[in-house]
Coordinates of C-alpha atoms and ligand atoms in Angstrom, one line a residue:
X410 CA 0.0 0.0 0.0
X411 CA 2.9 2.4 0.1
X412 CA 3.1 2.7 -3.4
X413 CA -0.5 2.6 -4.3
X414 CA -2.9 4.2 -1.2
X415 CA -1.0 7.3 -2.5
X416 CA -4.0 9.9 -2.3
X417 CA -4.2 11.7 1.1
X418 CA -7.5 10.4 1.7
X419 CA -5.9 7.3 1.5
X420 CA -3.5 7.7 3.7
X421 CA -5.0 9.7 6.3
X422 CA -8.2 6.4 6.5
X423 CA -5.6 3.8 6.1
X424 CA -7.9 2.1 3.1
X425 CA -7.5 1.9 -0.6
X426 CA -10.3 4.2 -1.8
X427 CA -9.5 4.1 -5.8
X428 CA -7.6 1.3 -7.6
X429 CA -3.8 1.9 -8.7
X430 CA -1.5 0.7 -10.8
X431 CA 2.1 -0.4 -10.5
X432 CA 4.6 -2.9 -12.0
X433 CA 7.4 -4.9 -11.2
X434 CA 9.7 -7.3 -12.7
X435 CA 10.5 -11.1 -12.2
X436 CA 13.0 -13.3 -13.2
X437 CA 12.5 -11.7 -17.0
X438 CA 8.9 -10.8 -16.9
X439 CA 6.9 -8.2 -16.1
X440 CA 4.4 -8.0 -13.8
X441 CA 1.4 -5.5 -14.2
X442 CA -0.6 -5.0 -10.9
X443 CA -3.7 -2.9 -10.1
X444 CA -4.2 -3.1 -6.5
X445 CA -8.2 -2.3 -6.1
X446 CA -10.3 -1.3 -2.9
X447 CA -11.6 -4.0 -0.4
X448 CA -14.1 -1.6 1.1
X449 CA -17.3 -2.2 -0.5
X450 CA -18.4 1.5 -1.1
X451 CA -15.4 1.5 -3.3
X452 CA -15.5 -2.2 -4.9
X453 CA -17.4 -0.1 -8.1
X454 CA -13.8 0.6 -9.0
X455 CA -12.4 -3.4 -8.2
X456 CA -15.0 -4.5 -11.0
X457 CA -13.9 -2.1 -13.8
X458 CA -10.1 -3.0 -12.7
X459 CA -10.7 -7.0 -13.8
X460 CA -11.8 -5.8 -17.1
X461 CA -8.1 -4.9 -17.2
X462 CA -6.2 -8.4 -15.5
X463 CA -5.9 -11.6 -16.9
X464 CA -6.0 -13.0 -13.0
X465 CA -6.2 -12.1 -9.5
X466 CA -4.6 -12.6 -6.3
X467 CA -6.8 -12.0 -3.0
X468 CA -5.4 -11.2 0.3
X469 CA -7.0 -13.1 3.2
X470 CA -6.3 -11.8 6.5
X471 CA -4.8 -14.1 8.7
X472 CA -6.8 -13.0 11.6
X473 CA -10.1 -12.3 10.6
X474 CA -10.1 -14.6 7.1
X475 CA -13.3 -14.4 4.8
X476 CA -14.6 -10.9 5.3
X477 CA -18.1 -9.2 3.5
X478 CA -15.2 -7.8 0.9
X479 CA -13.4 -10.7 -0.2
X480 CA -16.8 -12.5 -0.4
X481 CA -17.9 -9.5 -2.8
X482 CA -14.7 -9.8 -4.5
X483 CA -14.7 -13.5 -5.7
X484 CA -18.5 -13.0 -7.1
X485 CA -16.5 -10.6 -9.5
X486 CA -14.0 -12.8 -10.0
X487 CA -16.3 -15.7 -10.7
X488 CA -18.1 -13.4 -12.9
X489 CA -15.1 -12.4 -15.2
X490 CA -13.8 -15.9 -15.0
X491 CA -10.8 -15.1 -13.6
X492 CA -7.9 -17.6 -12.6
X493 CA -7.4 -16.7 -8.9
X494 CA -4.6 -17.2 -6.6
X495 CA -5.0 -16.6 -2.5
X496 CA -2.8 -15.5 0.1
X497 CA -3.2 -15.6 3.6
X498 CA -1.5 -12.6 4.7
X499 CA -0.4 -10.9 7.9
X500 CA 0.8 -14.1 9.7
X501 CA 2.8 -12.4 11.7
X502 CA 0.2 -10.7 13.7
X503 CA -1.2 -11.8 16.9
X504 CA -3.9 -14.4 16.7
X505 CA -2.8 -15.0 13.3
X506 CA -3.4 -19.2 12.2
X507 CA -3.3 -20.5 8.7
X508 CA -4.7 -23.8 9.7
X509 CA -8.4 -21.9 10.4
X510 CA -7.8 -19.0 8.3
X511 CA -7.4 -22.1 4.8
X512 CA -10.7 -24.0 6.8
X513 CA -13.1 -20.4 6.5
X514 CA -11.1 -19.9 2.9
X515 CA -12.4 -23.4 2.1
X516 CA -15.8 -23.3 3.3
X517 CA -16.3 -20.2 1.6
X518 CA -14.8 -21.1 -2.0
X519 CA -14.6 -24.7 -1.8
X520 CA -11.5 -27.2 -1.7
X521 CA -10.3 -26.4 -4.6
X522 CA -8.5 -23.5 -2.6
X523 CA -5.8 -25.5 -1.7
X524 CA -2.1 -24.7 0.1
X525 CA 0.4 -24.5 -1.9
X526 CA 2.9 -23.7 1.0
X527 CA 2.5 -24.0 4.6
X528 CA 3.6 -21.4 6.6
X529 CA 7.0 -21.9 9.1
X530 CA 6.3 -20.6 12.5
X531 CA 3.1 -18.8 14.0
X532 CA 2.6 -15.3 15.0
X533 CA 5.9 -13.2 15.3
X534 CA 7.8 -16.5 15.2
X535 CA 6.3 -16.9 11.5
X536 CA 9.5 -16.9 9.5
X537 CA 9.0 -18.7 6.2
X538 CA 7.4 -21.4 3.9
X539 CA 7.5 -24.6 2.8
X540 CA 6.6 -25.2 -0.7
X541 CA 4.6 -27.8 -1.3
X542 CA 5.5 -28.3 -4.6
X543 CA 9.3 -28.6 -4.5
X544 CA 9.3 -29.7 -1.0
X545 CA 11.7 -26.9 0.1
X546 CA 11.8 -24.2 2.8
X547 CA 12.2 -20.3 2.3
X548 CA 13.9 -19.0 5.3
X549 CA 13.5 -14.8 5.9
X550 CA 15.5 -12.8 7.5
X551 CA 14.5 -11.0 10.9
X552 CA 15.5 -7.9 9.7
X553 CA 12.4 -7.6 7.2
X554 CA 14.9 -6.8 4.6
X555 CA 13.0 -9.9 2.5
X556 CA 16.2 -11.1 2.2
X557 CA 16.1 -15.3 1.9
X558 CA 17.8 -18.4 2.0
X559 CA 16.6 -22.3 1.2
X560 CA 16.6 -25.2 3.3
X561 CA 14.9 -28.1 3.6
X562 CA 11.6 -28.9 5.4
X563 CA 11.6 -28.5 9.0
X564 CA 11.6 -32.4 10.4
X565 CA 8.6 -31.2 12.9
X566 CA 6.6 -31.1 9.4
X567 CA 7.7 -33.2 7.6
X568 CA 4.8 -35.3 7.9
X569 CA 2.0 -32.7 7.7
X570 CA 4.2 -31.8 4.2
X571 CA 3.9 -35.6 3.0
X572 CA 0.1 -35.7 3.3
X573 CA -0.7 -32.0 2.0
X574 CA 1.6 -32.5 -1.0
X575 CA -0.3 -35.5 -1.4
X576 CA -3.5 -33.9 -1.5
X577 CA -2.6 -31.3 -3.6
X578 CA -1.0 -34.1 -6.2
X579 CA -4.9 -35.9 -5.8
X580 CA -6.3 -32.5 -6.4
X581 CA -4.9 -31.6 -9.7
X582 CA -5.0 -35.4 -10.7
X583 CA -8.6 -35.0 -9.9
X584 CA -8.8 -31.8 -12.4
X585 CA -8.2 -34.0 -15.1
X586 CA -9.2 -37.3 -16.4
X587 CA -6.3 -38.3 -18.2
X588 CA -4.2 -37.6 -15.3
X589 CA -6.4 -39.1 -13.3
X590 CA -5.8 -42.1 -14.8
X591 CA -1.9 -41.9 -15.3
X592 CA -2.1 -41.7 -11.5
X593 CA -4.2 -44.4 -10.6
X594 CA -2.2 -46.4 -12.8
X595 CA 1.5 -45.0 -11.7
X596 CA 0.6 -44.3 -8.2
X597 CA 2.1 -40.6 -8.9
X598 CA 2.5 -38.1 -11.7
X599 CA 6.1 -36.7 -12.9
X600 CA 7.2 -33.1 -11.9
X601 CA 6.1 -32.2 -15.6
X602 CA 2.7 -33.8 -15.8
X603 CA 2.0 -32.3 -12.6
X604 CA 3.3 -28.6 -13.1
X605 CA 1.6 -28.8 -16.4
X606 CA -2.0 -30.2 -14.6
X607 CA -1.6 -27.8 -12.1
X608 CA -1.0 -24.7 -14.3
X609 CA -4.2 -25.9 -16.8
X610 CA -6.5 -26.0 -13.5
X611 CA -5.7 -23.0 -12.3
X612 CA -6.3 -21.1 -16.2
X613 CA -9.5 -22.9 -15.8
X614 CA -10.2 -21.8 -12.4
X615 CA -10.9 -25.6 -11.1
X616 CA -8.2 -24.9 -8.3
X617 CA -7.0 -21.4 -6.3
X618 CA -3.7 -21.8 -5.1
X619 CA -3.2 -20.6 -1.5
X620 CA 0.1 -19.1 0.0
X621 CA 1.7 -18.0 3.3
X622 CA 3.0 -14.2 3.9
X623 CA 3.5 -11.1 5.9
X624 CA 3.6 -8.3 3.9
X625 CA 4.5 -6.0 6.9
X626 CA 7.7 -8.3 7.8
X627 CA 8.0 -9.2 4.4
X628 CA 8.0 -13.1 4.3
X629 CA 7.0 -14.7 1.1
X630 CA 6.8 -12.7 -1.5
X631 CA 9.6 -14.4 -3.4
X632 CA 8.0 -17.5 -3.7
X633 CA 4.3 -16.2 -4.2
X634 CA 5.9 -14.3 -7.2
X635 CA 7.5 -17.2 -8.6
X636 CA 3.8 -18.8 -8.5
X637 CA 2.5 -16.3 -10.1
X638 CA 5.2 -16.9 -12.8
X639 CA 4.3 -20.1 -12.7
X640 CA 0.6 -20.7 -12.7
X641 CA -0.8 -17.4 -13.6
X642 CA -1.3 -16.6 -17.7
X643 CA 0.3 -14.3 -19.6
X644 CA -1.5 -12.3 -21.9
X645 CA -0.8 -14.3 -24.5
X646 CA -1.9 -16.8 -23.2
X647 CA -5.3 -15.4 -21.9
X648 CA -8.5 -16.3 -24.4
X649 CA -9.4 -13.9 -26.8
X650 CA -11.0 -11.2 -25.8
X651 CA -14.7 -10.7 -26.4
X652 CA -15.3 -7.2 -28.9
X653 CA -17.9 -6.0 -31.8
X654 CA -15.6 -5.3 -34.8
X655 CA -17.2 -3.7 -37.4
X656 CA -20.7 -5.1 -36.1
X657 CA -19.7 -8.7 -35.9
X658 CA -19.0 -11.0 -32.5
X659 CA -15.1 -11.5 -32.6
X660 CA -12.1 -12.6 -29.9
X661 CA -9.9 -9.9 -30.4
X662 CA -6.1 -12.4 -30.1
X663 CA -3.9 -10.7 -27.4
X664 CA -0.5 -10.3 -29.8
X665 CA 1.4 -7.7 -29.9
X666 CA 1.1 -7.6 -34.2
X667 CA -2.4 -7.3 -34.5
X668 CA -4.1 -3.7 -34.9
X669 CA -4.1 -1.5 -31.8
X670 CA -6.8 -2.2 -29.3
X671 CA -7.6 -1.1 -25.7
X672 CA -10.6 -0.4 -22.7
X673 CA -9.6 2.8 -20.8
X674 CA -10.7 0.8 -17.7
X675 CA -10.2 4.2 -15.3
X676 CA -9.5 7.6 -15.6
X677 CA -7.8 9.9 -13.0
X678 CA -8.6 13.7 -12.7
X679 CA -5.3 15.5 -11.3
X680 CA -6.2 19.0 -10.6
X681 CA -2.6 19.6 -11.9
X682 CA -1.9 17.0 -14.7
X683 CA -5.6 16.8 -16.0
X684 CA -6.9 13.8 -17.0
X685 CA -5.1 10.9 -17.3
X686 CA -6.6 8.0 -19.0
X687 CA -5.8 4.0 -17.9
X688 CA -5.8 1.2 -20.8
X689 CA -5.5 -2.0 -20.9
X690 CA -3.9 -2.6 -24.0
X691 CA -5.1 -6.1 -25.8
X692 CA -3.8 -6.1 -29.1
X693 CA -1.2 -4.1 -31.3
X694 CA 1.1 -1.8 -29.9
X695 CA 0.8 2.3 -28.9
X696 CA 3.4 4.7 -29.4
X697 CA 3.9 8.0 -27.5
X698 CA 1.9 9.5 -29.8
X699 CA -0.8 9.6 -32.9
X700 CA -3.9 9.1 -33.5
X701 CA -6.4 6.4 -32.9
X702 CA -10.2 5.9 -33.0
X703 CA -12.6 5.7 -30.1
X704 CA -15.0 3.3 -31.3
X705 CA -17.0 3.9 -28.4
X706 CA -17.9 7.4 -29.3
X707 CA -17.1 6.7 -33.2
X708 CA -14.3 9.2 -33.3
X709 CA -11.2 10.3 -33.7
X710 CA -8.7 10.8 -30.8
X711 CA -5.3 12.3 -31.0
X712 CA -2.7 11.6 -27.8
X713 CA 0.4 13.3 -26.9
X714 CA 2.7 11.5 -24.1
X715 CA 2.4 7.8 -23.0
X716 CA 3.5 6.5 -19.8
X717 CA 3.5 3.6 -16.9
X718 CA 2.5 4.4 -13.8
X719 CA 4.2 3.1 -10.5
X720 CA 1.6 4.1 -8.0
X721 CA 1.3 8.4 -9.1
X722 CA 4.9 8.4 -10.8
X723 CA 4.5 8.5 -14.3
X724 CA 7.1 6.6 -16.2
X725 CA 7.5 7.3 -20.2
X726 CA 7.0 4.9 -21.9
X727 CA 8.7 4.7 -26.0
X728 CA 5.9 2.0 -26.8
X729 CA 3.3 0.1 -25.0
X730 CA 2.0 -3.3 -26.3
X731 CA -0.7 -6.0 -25.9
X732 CA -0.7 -6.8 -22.2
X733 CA 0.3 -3.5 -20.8
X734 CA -1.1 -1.6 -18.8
X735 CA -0.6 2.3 -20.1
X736 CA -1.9 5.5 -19.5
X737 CA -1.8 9.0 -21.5
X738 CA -2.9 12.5 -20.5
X739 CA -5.5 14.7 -21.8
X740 CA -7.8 12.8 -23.9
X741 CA -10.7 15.1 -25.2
X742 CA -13.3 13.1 -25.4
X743 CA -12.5 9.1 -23.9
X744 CA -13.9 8.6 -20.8
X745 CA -13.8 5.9 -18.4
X746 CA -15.1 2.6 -20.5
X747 CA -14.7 3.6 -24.1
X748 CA -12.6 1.3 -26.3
X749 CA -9.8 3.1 -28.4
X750 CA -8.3 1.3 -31.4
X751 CA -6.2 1.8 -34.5
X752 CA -8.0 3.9 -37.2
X753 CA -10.1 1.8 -39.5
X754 CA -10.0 -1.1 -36.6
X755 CA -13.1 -0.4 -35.5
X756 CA -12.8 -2.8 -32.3
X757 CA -15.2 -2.1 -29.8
X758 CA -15.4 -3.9 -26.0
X759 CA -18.1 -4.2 -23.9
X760 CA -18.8 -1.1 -22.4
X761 CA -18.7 -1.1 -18.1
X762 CA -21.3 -1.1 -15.7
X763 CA -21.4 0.8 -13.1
X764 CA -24.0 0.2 -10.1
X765 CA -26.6 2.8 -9.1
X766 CA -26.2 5.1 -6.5
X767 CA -27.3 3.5 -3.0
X768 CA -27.4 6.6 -0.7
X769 CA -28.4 10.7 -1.5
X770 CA -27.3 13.8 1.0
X771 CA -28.4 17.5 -0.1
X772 CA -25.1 19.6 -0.5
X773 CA -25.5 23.4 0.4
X774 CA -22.2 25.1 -0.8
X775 CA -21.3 27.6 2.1
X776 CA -21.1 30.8 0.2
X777 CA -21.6 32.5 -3.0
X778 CA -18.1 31.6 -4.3
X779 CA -18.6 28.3 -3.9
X780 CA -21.8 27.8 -5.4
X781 CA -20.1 29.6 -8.3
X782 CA -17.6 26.8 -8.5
X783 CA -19.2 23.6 -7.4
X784 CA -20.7 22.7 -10.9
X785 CA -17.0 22.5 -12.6
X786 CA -15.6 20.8 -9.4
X787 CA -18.7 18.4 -9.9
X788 CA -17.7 17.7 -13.4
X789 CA -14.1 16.9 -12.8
X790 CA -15.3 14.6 -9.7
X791 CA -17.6 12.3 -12.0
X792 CA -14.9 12.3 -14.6
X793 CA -13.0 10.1 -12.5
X794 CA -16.0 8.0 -10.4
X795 CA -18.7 7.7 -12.7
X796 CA -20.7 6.1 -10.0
X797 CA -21.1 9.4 -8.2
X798 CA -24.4 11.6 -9.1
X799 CA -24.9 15.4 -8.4
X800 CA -28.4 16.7 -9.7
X801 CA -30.8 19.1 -8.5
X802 CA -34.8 17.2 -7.4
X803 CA -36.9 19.0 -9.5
X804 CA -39.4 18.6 -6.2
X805 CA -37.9 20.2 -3.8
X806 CA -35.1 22.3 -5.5
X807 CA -32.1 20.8 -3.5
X808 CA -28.8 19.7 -4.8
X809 CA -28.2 16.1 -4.3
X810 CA -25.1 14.4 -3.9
X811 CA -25.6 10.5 -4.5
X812 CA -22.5 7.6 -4.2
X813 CA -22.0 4.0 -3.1
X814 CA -22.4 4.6 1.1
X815 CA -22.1 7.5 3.2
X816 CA -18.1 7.1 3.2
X817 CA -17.8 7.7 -1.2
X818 CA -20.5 10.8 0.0
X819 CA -17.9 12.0 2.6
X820 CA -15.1 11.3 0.5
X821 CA -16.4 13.3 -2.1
X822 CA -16.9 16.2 0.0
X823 CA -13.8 16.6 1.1
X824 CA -12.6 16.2 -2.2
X825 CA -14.6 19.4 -3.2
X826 CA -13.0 20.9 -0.3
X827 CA -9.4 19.9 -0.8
X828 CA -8.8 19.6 -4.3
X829 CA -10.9 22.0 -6.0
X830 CA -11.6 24.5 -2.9
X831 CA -15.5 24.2 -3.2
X832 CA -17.2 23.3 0.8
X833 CA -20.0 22.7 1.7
X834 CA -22.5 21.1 3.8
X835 CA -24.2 17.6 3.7
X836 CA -27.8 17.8 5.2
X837 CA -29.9 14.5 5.0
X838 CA -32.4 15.3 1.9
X839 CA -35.9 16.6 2.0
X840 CA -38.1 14.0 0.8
X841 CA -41.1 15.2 -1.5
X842 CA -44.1 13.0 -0.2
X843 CA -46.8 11.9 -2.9
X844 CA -49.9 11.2 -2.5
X845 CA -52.3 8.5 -4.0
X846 CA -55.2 7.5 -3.7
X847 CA -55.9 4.0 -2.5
X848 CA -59.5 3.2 -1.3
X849 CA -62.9 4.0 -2.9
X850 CA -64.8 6.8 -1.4
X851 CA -68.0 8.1 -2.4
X852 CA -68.6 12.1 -1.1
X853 CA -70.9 14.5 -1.3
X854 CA -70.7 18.6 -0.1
X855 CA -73.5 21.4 0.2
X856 CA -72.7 24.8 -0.8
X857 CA -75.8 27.2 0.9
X858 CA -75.9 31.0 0.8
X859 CA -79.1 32.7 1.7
X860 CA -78.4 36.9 2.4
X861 CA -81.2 38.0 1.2
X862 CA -81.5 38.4 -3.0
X863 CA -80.3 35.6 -4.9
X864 CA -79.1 32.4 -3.1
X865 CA -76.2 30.4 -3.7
X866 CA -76.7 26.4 -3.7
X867 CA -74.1 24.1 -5.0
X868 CA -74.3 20.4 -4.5
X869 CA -71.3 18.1 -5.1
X870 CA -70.8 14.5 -5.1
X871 CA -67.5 13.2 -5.8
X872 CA -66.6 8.9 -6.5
X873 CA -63.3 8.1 -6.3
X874 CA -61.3 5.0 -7.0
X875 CA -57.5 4.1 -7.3
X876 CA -57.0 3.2 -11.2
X877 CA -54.3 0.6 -12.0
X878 CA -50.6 1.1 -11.2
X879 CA -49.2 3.6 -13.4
X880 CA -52.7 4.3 -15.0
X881 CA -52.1 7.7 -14.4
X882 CA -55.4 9.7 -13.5
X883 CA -58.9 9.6 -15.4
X884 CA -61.6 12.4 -15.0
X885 CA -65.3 11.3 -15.9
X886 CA -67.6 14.0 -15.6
Ligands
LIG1494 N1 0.8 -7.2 11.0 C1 0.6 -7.0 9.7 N2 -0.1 -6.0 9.3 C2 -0.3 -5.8 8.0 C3 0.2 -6.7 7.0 N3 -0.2 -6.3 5.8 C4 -0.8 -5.2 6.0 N4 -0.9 -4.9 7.3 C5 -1.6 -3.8 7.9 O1 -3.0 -3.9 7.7 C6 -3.6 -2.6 7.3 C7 -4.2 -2.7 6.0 O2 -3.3 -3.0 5.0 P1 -3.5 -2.6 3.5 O3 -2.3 -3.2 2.8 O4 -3.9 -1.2 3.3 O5 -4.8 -3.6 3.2 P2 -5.7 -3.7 2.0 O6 -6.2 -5.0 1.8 O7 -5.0 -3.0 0.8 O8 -6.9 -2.8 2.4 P3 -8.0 -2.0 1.5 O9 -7.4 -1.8 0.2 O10 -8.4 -0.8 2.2 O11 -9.2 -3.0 1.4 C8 -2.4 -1.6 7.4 O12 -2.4 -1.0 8.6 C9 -1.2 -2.5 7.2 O13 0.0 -2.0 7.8 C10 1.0 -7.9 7.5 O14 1.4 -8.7 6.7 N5 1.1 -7.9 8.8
LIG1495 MG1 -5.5 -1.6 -0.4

């Protein structure tokens, strides 16, 4: 979170409020990471980030295990299909136990979420893993440098090792029938068959790896990332994805020589840089500038500058290509979900859906000057979270301020204040009551005046019955 809960908001609550990006790199690869919000007034953001990942890892605490959030979060995940990987994290804290923490993970998602590793020592005494695979220890440094040494298994689990390797060998035999039967027949499978068994389960999401860690003390992340290496798909190696083109169905094939193609999947509004845009790029390559088509809108878009981002730095980039994760600045008319491709291309992905807003506050600015500026603060606040909605009830004249959960609402608000030095106040809204009529009523009123000349008389009877819902009204004389 150092590198990604960069926003002051962030910060300040300790919680990812809006998904970032960052990248590392592995043994020759690169890895592209969006680390989204857990927080469900903020999970709006998490499910436009998968359209941009090819597989996910979720962090399991290893005090409090399955929480509302990561329950949330793998309904998304089953959604988009994604290949998964878990990690039981913070074993280093107090009251930390992998044993319970993998039994809620497994009633929650099933046994295919199975170790991978077991974790060496409990608690602060938690000071490595045991791959289950290899049948070797990690050893980690005390310092939380990271820094690591192999060994082999402990002899106090050496026998717990035997039967969970075991298990996990049944496992991905089980994933497969011709496995299966190689090991019924041999008894066991070779490293190869195994590796490879394991690798196809996990692309189909039949099994979710799980592995040990403490990010704060840094233990395991070595290992996790050689998983990830390991088991997890590369683009290329991802299906096609699903876009129109031209009007037809078509899997648009994630190499780098077809014609350019991308979802801006998120778009930040700097008050100082602008807009920046966020792409996931699935076919062709982008170069720091030209122009290219947003198929979305059905025009043209010209771009100047192309970067990576590690966290808010902005790395240039000379080319981005199918896979990457890249982001340009000041695009005129893409906005968050819109597919940009090469001219002609005409590639268009499905667009994203955001959820309605749950929860409404009126918003009073404070004074004259910030009324003045609220409705261009407004703007540059939906540009980035589309979910949010500011419009003005035509009932009872208030400003309305609408987001996922009183915290967005909040979050909002002191964005208005902070960034774009708009306040104002959040009053719970008026509500405009209706009325209808529901019962039958038959009713009848005199009208008598008698002062002398001419007399008044009036004499009215009214019938009234509710009509069908959403009949409107009907007047029969
Ligand atoms: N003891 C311990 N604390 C940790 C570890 N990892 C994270 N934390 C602490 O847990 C809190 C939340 O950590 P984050 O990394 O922000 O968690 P997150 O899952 O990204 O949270 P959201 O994005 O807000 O859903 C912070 O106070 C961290 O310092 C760990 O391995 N051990
Ligand atoms: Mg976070």
């Amino acid at each position: 979170n150092t590198v990604t809960d960069y926003d002051p908001d962030e910060i300040e609550r300790k919680i990812s409020i809006s998904s970032a990006v960052c990248f590392c790199e592995w043994k020759d690869h690169k890895v592209n990471i969006v680390d989204t919000p857990g927080y469900s007034n903020f999970l709006w953001d998490t499910k436009a980030s998968l359209r941009a990942v090819d597989a996910a890892l979720v962090f399991v605490c290893g005090v409090a295990a399955v929480e509302v959030g990561t329950e949330k979060v793998w309904e998304m995940l089953e959604e988009h299909s994604l290949p998964r990987m878990i990690v039981i994290n913070k074993l280093d804290r107090e009251n930390a136990n992998f044993g319970r923490t993998l039994d809620a993970v497994q009633q929650f998602f099933g046994r295919q979420a199975i170790p991978v590793e077991l974790p060496i020592g409990e608690e602060k005494n938690f000071a490595g893993v045991v791959d289950l695979i290899e049948k070797k220890a990690f050893l980690f440094e005390k310092d939380e440098s990271g820094k690591m040494s192999e060994g082999p298994v402990p002899a106090a689990m050496a026998e717990e090792v035997d039967r969970r390797s075991k298990e996990l060998i049944e496992m991905v035999a089980e994933s497969d029938e011709k496995l299966m039967e190689k090991y019924l027949e041999q008894g066991e499978l070779s490293p190869d068959e195994f590796r490879g068994g394991l690798k196809r389960a996990i692309l189909g999401h039949q099994l979710f790896p799980v592995f040990a860690a403490s990010g704060l003390t840094n233990v395991g992340a070595q290992p996790l990332l050689d998983g990830m290496i390991a088991y997890l798909p590369s683009p290329v190696e991802r299906d096609g994805v699903k876009a129109v083109v031209k009007g037809q169905d078509q899997a648009i094939q994630p190499s780098p020589d077809g014609p350019f193609s991308a979802l801006v999947f998120k778009t930040i509004s700097d008050p100082y840089t602008g807009r920046i845009s966020l792409m996931r790029i699935f076919s062709g390559r982008m170069n720091p500038d030209g122009t290219v088509t947003n198929s979305s809108r059905d025009t043209d878009e010209k771009f100047v500058g192309l970067f990576f981002l590690q966290g808010k730095e902005q790395i240039s980039a000379g080319q981005a290509k199918a896979g990457d994760i890249a982001a340009t600045a000041k695009l005129k008319v893409t906005s968050t979900g819109d597919s940009l491709c090469a001219k002609g291309a005409g590639i268009a992905f499905a667009p994203i859906i955001f959820p309605l807003p749950s929860i409404s506050f009126a918003i009073e600015p404070k004074t004259r000057a910030d009324e003045d500026r609220i409705s261009q603060a407004t703007h540059r606040i939906i540009e980035e979270d589309p979910t949010v909605r500011i419009e003005r009830d035509p009932d009872t004249a208030q400003l309305l301020i609408s987001g996922n959960g009183e915290l967005h609402v909040r979050i909002i608000t002191e964005r208005l204040r902070k960034r774009y030095n708009v306040d104002v106040d959040l009053k719970p809204p008026k509500i405009s009551y209706k009325e209808t009529i529901k019962g039958k009523a038959d009713v009848q009123g005199r009208h008598k005046k008698q002062t002398g000349g001419r007399g008044q008389f009036g004499d009215v009877w009214i019938k009234m019955e509710p009509l069908a819902r959403g009949k409107d009204f009907e007047f029969e004389d």
